[in-house]
Coordinates of C-alpha atoms in Angstrom, one line a residue:
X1 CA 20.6 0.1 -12.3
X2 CA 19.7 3.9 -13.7
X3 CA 23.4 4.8 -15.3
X4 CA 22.6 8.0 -16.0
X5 CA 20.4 10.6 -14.5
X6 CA 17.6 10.6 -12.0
X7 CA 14.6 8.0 -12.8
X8 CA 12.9 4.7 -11.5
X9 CA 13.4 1.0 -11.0
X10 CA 10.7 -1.2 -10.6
X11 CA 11.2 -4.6 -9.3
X12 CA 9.1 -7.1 -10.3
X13 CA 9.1 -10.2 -7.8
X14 CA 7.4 -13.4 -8.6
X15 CA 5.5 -14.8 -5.5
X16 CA 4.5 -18.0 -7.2
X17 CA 4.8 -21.7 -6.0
X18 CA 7.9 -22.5 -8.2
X19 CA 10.3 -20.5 -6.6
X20 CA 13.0 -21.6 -4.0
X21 CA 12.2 -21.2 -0.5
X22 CA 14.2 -18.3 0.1
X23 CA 13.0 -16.5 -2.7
X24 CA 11.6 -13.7 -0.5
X25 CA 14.3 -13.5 1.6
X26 CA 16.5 -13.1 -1.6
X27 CA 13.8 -10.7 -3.4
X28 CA 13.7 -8.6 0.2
X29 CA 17.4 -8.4 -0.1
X30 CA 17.9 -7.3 -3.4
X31 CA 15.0 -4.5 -3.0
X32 CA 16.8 -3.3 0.4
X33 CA 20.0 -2.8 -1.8
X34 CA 18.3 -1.0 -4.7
X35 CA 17.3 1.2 -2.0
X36 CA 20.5 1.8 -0.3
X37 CA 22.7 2.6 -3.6
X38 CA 19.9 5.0 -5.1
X39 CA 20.1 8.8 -5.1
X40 CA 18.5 11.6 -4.1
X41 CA 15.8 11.8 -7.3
X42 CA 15.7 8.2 -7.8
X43 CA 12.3 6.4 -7.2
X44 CA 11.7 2.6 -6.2
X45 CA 8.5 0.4 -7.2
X46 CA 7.8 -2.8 -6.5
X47 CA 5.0 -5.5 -8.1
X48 CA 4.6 -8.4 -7.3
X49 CA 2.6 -11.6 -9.3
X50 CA 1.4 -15.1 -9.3
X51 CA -1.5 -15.4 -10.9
X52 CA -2.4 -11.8 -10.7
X53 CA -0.2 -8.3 -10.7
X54 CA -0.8 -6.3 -7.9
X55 CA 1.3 -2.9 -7.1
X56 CA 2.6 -2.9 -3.7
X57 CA 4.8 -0.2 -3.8
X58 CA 4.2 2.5 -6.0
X59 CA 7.4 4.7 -7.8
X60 CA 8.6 6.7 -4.7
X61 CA 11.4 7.9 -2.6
X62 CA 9.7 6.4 0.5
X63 CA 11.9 3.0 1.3
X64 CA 9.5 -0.4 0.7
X65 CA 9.4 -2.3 4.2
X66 CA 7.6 -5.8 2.9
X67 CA 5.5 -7.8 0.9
X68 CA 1.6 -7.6 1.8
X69 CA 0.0 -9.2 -1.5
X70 CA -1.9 -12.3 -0.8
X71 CA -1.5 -14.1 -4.1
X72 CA -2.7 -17.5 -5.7
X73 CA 0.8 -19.2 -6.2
X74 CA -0.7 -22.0 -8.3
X75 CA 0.4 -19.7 -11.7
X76 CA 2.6 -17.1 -12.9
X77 CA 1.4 -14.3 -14.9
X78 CA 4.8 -12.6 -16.0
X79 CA 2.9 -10.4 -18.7
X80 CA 0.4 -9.4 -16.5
X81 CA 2.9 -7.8 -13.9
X82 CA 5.3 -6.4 -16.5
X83 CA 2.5 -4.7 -17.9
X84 CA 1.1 -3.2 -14.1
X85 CA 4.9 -2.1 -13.8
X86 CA 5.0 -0.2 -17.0
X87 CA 1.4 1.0 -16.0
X88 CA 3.0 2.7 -12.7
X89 CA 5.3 5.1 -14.1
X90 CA 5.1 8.0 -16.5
X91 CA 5.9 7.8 -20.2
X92 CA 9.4 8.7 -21.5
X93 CA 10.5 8.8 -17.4
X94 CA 14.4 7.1 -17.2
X95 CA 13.2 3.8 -15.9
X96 CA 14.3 -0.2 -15.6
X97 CA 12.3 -3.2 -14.5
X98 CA 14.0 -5.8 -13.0
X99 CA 12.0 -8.9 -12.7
X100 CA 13.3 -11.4 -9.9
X101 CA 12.0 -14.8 -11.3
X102 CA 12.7 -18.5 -12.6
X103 CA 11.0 -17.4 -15.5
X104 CA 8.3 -19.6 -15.9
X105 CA 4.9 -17.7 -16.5
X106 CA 1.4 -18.7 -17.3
X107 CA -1.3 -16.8 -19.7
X108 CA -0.2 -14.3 -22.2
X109 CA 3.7 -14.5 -23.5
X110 CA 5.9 -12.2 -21.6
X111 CA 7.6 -11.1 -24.7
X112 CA 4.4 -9.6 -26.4
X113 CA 4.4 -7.1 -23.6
X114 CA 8.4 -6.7 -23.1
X115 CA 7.9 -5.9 -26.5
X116 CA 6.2 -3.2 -25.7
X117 CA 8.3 -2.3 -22.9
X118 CA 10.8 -1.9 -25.8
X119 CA 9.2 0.3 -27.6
X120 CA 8.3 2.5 -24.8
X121 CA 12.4 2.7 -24.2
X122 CA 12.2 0.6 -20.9
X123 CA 14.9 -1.7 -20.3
X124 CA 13.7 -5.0 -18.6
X125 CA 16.6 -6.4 -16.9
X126 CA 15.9 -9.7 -14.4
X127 CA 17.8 -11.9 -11.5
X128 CA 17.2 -15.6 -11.7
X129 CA 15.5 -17.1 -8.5
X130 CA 15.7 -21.2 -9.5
X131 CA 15.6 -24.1 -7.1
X132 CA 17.6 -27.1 -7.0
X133 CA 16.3 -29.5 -9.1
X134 CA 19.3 -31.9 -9.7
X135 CA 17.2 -34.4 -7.0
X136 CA 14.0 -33.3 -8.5
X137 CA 11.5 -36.1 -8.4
X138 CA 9.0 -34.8 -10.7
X139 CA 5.6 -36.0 -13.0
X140 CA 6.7 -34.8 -16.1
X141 CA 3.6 -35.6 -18.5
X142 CA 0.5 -38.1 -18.4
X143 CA -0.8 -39.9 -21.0
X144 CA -4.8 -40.4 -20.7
X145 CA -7.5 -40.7 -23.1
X146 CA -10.1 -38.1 -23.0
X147 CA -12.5 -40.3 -23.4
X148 CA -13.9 -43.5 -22.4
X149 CA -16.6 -45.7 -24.6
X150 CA -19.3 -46.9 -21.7
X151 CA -17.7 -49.9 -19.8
X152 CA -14.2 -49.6 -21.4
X153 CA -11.4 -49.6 -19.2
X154 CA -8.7 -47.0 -18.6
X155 CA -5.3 -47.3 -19.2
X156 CA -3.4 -44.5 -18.0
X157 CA 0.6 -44.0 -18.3
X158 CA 2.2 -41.1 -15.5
X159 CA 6.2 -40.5 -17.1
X160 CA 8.6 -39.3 -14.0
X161 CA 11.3 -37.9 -14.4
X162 CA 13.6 -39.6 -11.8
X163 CA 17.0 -38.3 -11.0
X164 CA 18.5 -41.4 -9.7
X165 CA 17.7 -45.0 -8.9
X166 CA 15.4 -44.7 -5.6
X167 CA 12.0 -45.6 -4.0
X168 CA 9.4 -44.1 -5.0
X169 CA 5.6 -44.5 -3.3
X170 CA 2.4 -44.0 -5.4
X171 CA -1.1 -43.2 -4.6
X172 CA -3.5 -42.9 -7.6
X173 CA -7.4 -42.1 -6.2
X174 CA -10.4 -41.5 -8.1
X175 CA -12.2 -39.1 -6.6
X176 CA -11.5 -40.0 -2.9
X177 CA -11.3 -43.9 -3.8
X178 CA -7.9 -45.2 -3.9
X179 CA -7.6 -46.9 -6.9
X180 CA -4.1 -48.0 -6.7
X181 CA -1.2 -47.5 -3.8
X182 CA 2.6 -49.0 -3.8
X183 CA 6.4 -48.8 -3.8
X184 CA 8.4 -49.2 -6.8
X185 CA 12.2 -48.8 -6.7
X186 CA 12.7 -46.7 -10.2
X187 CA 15.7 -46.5 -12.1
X188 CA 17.1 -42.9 -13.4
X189 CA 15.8 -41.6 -16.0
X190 CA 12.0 -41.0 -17.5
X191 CA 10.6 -43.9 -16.2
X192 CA 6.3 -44.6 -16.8
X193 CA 3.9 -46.3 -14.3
X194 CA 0.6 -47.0 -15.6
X195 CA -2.6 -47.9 -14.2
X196 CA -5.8 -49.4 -15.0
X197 CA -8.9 -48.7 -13.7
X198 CA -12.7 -49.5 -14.7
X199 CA -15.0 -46.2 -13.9
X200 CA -18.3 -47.7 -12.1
X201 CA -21.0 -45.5 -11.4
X202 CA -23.4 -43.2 -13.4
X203 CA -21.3 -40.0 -14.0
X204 CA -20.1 -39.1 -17.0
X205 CA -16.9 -37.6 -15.9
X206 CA -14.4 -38.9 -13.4
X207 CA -11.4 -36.8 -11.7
X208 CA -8.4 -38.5 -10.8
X209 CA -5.4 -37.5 -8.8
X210 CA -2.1 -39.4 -8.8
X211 CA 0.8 -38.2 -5.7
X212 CA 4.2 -39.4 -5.9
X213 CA 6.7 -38.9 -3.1
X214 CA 10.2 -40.5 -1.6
X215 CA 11.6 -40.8 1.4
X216 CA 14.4 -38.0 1.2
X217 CA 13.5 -34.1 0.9
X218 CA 12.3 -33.3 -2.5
X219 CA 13.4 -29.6 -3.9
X220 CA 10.1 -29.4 -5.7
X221 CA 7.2 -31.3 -3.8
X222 CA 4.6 -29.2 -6.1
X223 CA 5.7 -31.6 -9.1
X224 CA 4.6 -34.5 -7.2
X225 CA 1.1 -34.3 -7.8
X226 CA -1.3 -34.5 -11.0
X227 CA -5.0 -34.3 -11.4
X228 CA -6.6 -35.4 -14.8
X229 CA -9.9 -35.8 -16.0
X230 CA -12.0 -38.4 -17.7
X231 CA -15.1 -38.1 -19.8
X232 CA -17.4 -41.4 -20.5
X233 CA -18.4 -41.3 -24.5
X234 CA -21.9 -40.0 -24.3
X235 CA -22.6 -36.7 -25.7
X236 CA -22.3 -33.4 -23.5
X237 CA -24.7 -30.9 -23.4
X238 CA -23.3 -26.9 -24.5
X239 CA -23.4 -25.0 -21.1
X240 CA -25.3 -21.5 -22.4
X241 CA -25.2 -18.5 -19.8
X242 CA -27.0 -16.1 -19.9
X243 CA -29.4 -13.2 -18.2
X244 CA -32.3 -12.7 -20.9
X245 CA -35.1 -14.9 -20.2
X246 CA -36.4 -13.9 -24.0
X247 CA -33.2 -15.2 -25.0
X248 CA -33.7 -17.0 -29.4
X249 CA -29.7 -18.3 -28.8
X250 CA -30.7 -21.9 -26.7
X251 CA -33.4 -22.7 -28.8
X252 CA -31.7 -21.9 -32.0
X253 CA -28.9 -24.1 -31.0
X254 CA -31.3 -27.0 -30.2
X255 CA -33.0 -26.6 -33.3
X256 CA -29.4 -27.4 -35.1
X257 CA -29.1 -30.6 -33.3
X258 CA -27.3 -29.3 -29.9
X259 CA -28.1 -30.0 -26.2
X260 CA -28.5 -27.0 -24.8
X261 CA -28.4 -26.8 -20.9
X262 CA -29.3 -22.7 -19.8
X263 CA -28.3 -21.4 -16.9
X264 CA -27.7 -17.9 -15.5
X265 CA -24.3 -16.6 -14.0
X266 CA -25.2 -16.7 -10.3
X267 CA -26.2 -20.4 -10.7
X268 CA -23.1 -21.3 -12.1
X269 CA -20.9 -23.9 -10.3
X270 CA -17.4 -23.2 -11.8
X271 CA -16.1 -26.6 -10.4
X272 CA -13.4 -28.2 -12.9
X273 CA -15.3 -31.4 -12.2
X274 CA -18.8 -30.1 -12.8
X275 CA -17.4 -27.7 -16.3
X276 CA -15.7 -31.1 -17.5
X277 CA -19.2 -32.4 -17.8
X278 CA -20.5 -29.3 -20.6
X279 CA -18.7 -29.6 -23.9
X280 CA -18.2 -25.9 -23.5
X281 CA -19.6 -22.8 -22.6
X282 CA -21.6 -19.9 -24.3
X283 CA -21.5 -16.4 -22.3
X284 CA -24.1 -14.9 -24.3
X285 CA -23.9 -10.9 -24.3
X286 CA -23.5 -11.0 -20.0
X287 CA -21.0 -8.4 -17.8
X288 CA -17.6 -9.9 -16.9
X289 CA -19.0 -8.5 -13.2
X290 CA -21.6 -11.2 -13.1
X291 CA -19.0 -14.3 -13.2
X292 CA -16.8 -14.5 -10.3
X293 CA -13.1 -13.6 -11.1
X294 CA -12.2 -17.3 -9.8
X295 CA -14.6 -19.0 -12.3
X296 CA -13.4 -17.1 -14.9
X297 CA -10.0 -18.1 -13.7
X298 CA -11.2 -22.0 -13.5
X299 CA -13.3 -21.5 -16.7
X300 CA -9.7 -20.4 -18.7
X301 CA -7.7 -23.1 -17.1
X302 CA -11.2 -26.1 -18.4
X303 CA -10.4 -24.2 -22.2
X304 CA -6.7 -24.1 -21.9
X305 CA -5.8 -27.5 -20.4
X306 CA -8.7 -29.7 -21.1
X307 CA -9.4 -28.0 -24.8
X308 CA -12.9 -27.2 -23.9
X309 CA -15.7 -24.7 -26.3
X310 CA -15.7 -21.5 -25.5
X311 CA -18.2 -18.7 -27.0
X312 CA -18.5 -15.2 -26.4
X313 CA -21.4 -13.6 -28.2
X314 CA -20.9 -9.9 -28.9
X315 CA -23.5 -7.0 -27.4
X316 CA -23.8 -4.2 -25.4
X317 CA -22.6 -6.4 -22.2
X318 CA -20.1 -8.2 -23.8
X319 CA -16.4 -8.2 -24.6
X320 CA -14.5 -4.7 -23.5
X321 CA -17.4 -2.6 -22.9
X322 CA -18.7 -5.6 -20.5
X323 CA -15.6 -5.6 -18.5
X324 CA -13.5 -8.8 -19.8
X325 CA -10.3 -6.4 -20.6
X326 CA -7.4 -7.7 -18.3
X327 CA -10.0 -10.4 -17.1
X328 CA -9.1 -13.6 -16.4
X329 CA -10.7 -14.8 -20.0
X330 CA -9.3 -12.4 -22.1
X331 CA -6.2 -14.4 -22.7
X332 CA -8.7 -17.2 -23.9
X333 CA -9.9 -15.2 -26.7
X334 CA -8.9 -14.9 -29.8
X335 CA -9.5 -10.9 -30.1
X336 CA -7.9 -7.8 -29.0
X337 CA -9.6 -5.4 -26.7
X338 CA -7.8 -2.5 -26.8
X339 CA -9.9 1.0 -27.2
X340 CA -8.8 1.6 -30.2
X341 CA -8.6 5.4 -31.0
X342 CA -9.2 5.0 -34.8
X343 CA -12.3 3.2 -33.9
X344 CA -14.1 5.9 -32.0
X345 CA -15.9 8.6 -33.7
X346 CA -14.9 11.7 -31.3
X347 CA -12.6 12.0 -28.9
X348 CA -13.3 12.3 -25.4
X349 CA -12.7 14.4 -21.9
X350 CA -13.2 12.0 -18.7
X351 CA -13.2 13.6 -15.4
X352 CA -12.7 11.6 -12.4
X353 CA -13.8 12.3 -8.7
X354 CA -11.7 10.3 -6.4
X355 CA -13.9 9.6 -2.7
X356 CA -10.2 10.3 -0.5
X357 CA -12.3 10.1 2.9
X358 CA -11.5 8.4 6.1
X359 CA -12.5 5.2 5.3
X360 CA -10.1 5.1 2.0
X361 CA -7.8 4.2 4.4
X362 CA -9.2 0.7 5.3
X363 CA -6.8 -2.0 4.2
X364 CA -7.5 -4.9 2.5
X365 CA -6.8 -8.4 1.6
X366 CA -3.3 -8.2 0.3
X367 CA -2.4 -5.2 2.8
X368 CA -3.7 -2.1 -0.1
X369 CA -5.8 0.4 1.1
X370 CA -8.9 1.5 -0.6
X371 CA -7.7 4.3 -2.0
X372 CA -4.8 3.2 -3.5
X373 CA -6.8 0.8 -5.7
X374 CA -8.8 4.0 -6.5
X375 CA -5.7 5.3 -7.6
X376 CA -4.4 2.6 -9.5
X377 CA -7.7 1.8 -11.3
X378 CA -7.5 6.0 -12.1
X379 CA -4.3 5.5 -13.6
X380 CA -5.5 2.7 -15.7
X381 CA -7.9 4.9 -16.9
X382 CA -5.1 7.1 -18.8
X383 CA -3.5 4.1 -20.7
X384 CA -7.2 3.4 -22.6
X385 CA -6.9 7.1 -23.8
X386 CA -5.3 8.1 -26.8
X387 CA -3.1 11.4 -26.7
X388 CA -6.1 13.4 -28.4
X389 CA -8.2 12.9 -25.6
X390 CA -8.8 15.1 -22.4
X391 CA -8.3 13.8 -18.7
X392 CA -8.8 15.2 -15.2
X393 CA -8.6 13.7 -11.6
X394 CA -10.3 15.5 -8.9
X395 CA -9.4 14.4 -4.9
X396 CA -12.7 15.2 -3.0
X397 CA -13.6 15.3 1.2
X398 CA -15.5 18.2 2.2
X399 CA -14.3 20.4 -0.7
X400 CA -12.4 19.7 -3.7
X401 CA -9.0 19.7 -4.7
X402 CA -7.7 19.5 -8.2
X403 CA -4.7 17.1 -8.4
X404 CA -4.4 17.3 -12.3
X405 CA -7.0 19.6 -14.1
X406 CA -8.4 18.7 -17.6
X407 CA -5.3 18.5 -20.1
X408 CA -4.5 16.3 -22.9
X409 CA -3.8 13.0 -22.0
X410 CA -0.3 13.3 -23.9
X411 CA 0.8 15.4 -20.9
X412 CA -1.1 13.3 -18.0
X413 CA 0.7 10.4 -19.0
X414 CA 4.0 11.9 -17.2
X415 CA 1.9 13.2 -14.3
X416 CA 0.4 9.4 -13.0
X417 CA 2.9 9.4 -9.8
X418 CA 0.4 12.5 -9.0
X419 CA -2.3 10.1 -8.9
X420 CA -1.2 7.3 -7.6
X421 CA 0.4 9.5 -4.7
X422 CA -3.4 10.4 -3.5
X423 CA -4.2 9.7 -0.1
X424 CA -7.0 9.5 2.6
X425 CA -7.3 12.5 4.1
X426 CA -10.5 12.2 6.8
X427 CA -14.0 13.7 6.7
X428 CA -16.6 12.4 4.1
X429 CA -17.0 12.7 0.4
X430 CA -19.4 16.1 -0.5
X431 CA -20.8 14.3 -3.5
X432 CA -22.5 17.6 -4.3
X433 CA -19.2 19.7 -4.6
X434 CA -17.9 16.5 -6.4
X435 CA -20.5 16.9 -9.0
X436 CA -20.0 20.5 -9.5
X437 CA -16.3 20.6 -9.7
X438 CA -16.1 17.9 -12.4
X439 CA -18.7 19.7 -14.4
X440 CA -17.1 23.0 -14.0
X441 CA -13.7 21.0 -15.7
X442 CA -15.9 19.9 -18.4
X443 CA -17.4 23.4 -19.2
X444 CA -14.3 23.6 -20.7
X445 CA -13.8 21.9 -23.7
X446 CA -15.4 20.8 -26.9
X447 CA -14.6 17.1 -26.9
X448 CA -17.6 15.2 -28.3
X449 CA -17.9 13.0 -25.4
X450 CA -18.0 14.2 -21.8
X451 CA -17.8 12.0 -19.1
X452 CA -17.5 12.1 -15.0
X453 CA -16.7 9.0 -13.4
X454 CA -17.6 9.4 -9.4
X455 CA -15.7 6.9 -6.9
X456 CA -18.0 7.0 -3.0
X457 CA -18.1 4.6 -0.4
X458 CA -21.9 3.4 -0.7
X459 CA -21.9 4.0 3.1
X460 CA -20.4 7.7 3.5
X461 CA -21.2 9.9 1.0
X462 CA -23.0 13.5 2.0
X463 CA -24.2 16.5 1.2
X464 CA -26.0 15.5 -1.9
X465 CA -27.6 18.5 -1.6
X466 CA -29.3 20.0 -5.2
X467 CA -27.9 17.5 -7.3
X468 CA -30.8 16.7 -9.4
X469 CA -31.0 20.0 -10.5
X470 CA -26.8 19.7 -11.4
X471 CA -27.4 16.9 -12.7
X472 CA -30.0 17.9 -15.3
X473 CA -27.6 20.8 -16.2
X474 CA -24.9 18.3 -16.9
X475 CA -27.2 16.3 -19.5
X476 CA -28.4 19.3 -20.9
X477 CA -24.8 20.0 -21.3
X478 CA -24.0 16.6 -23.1
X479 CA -21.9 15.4 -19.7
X480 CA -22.6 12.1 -18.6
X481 CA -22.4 10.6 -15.0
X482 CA -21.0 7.3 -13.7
X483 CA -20.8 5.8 -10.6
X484 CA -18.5 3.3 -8.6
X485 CA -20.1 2.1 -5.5
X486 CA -17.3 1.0 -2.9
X487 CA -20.0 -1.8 -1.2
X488 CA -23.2 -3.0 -2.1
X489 CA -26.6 -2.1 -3.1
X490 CA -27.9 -2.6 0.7
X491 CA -25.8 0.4 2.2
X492 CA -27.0 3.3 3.2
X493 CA -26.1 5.6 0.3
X494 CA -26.5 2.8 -2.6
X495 CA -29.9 4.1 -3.3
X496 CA -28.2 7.8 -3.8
X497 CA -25.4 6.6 -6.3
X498 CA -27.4 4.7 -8.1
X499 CA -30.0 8.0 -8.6
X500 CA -27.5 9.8 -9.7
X501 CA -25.6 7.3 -12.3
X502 CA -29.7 6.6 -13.5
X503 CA -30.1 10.8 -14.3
X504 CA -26.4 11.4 -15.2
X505 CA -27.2 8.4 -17.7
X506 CA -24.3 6.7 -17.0
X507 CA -23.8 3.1 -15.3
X508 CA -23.7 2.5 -11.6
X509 CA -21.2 -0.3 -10.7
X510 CA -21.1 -1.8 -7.1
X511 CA -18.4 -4.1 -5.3
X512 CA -17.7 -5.3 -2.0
X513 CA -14.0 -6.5 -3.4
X514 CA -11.9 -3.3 -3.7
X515 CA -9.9 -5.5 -5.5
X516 CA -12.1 -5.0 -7.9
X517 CA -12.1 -1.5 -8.4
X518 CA -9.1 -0.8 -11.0
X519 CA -11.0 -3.2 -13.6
X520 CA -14.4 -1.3 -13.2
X521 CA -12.7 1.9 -14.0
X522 CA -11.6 0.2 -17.1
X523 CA -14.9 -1.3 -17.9
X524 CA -16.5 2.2 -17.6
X525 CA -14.0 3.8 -20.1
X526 CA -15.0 1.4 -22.7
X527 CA -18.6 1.6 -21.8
X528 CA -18.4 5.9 -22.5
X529 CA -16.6 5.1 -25.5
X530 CA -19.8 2.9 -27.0
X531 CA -20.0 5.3 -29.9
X532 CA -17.4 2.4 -31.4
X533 CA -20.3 0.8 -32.2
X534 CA -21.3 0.5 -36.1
X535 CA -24.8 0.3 -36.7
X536 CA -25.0 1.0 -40.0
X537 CA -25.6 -2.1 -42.8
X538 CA -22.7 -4.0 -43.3
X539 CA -22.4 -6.2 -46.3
X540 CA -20.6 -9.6 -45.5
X541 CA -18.0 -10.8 -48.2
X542 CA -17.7 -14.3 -48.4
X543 CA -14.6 -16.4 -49.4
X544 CA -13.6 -20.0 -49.9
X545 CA -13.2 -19.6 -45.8
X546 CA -16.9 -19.8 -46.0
X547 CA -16.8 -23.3 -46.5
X548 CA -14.2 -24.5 -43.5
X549 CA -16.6 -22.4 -40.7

């Protein structure tokens, strides 16, 4: 793949539902000859995707053995792994991407990003994985009214594509009531079958499912099957979440003729059937961390598919600095939320202390280990920074040990194989030494904003030692502390990190998920750069827009 020189190839394999049955087999293959005709310098990554990226083989030398990833193969987010593939390797390295897919993606188009791949001088190059579909029965489209006047009938038209004349067996159920069941011998072709049914009952929305299927072996049995919703004509209330119990947005919507109906995000029930009763939803000025990364995922799919509202008010909580960058809404909005250098008032130096103690090396769903989510989620960190700013990673146990020391990002960027290569290496994290070390980096420069970001596991980290008195030296100094938790508040060293992200007045941010860990080191980045904000009077101009809104 690499004509010329020493560099990378990273493969990009798509794990979703859509792809042939030997698509591993054929993905595993192509990998093991990648490996065999590389040379000496040449390094092999692998990602692979469905509805999220994940990194299972970071750019090495090492040879890949398999795929570990657990994914949800129900989508296909081609952007989302192109982009964690440019993410893995250094900028201006020799590498190629070569995506193994049938090309069908969900979310964000691919070519925004490959775009970007472009202009970063990576060539993309791919290998088709496709089924058979020639004998493809298949639900191509329904046709089904949104909406229902009470006690009017539905009339509901499925189009399959059929390719030939055969029999075909239907079951169309409304909730778990079949509603109507049979064989029709089809002709070729796109052929409809439409049903009729009279919702009885007191909801006011009803979720049907309609399965097709035929005697002989169907290529693509995940085409058989469609689930649509129905809303009866009364009005729907505006779901409003939200965590301030002084909150003016509810009853300012009610007094402009809305139904309101408040709730806060651990009450949520991020059912599709229980969303498609709201007319949409209103996240007013809450952390992405507070909605579950599946009901953000079901909440997209409600806006995308079903054309639902959806409002995010800005704040403090809200938007990048409140951790929807890369999140499963972010696609659904209509704003960019890239750190913008020209934004920011100063430029900043961000130091990093990376917990690499024994229990980094825990494994977990999807076959990663802890740490090298810490890694990835410390790499992620350099791709929000602009070249002006200032980054250093720090690997800590009992003592220590600089693995990049504070440089301008401009040169970091070709050193992230050095992170990402961290690893476990026993013992527990001193979080005093951590402390120190970081600030002695920062003594350094004259960046306007100074920041340490400490990584611990919330149930092995020692030797805190004098740290209130380092950590009153630090804000004396203008350096601010935050923490990421590995666990939760209950552990036995919660209470710690959480005094020491309160007096380094920063943000402490628990998970039990290490899956979650790469997107809170992102959300803390934007949350140190919150001098973006503009607080001084802005005077609106209005236009003939004005009137539309």
């Amino acid at each position: 793949m690499l004509r010329s020189g020493s560099g990378t190839v990273v493969v990009v394999a798509d794990r979703s539902a859509s792809l042939p049955a030997d698509a591993t087999t054929r993905q595993q293959a192509a990998i093991r000859a990648l490996q065999t005709r590389r040379r000496n310098n040449d390094n092999l990554g692998v990602v692979s995707f469905a509805a999220r990226a994940t990194l299972e083989h970071p750019p090495q030398h090492a040879p890949f053995s398999s795929f570990a990833a657990e994914h949800n193969p129900d989508a296909s987010n081609l952007a989302d792994a192109i982009r964690t593939a440019l993410a893995a390797v250094p900028a201006n390295e020799n590498t190629r991407l070569l995506v193994l897919s049938d090309g069908r993606y969900t979310g964000t188009d691919p070519r925004l990003v490959a775009a970007a791949a472009t202009a970063a001088g990576v060539a993309i190059d791919y290998r088709l994985l496709t089924r058979d579909t020639t004998s493809d029965l298949a639900i191509e489209r329904l046709d089904v009214p949104p909406e229902l006047r009470p006690g009017e009938a539905l009339l509901a038209t499925a189009w399959l594509l059929v390719p030939y004349e055969q029999q075909v067996s239907y079951t169309l159920r409304r909730g778990s009531t079949v509603i109507a069941q049979g064989e029709q011998t089809l002709p070729r072709g796109r052929v409809p079958l439409t049903f009729r049914d009279l919702p009885i009952g007191d909801s006011t929305v009803y979720g049907y499912t309609l399965d097709i299927s035929i005697p002989a072996d169907d290529p693509v049995p995940e085409n058989n099957r469609a689930r649509f919703l129905v809303s009866v004509a009364d009005s729907k209330p505006l779901l409003c979440l939200t965590t301030s119990a002084n909150s003016h947005l509810p009853a300012m919507l009610r007094a402009g003729g809305v139904d309101v109906v408040t709730a806060r995000p651990e009450e949520l029930d991020s059912r599709l059937e229980s969303l498609a009763g709201y007319a949409g939803v209103v996240i007013e000025n809450i952390r992405a961390d507070t909605i579950t990364a599946s009901s953000q995922e079901t909440i997209a799919a409600w806006v995308h598919h079903a054309g639902a509202g959806l409002l995010l008010t800005g704040g403090r909580n809200s938007f990048g600095i409140g951790g929807y960058y890369r999140s499963p809404l972010e696609a659904s909005l209509p704003v960019s939320m890239e750190l913008r250098r020209e934004h920011r008032k100063f430029s900043m130096a961000i130091v990093v202390a990376l917990d690499r103690s024994g229990s980094m090396t825990m494994s977990v769903p999807g076959g990663r280990t802890k740490m090298e989510l810490a890694n990835i989620g410390t790499a992620e960190v350099v791709d929000l920074l602009s070249d002006q700013d200032e980054f250093a990673v720090l690997a800590v146990d009992t003592a220590p040990h600089i693995i990049i020391p504070l440089s301008p990002v401009s040169s970091v960027r070709h050193q992230k194989h050095r992170i990402l290569s961290i690893e476990s290496m026993g013992g527990g994290i001193y979080v005093y030494e951590a402390l120190k070390a970081a600030a002695h980096q920062l003594s350094r420069t004259s960046a306007g904003v100074k920041h340490i970001v400490l990584f611990a596991d919330a149930a092995d980290s020692e030797r805190p030692e004098d740290y209130k008195t380092l950590l009153a030296a630090t804000t004396a100094a203008g350096i601010t502390v935050s923490v990421i938790g590995l666990g939760t508040t209950a552990d036995s060293d919660a209470a710690l990190l959480e005094d020491i992200a309160e007096r380094g007045g920063g943000r402490c941010f628990f998970t039990a998920d290490a899956l979650e860990v790469p997107r809170l080191f992102t959300q803390d980045t934007f949350m140190v750069a919150r001098n973006t904000w503009i607080t001084n009077a802005v005077q609106p101009l209005f236009t003939v827009g004005l009137a539309t809104l």
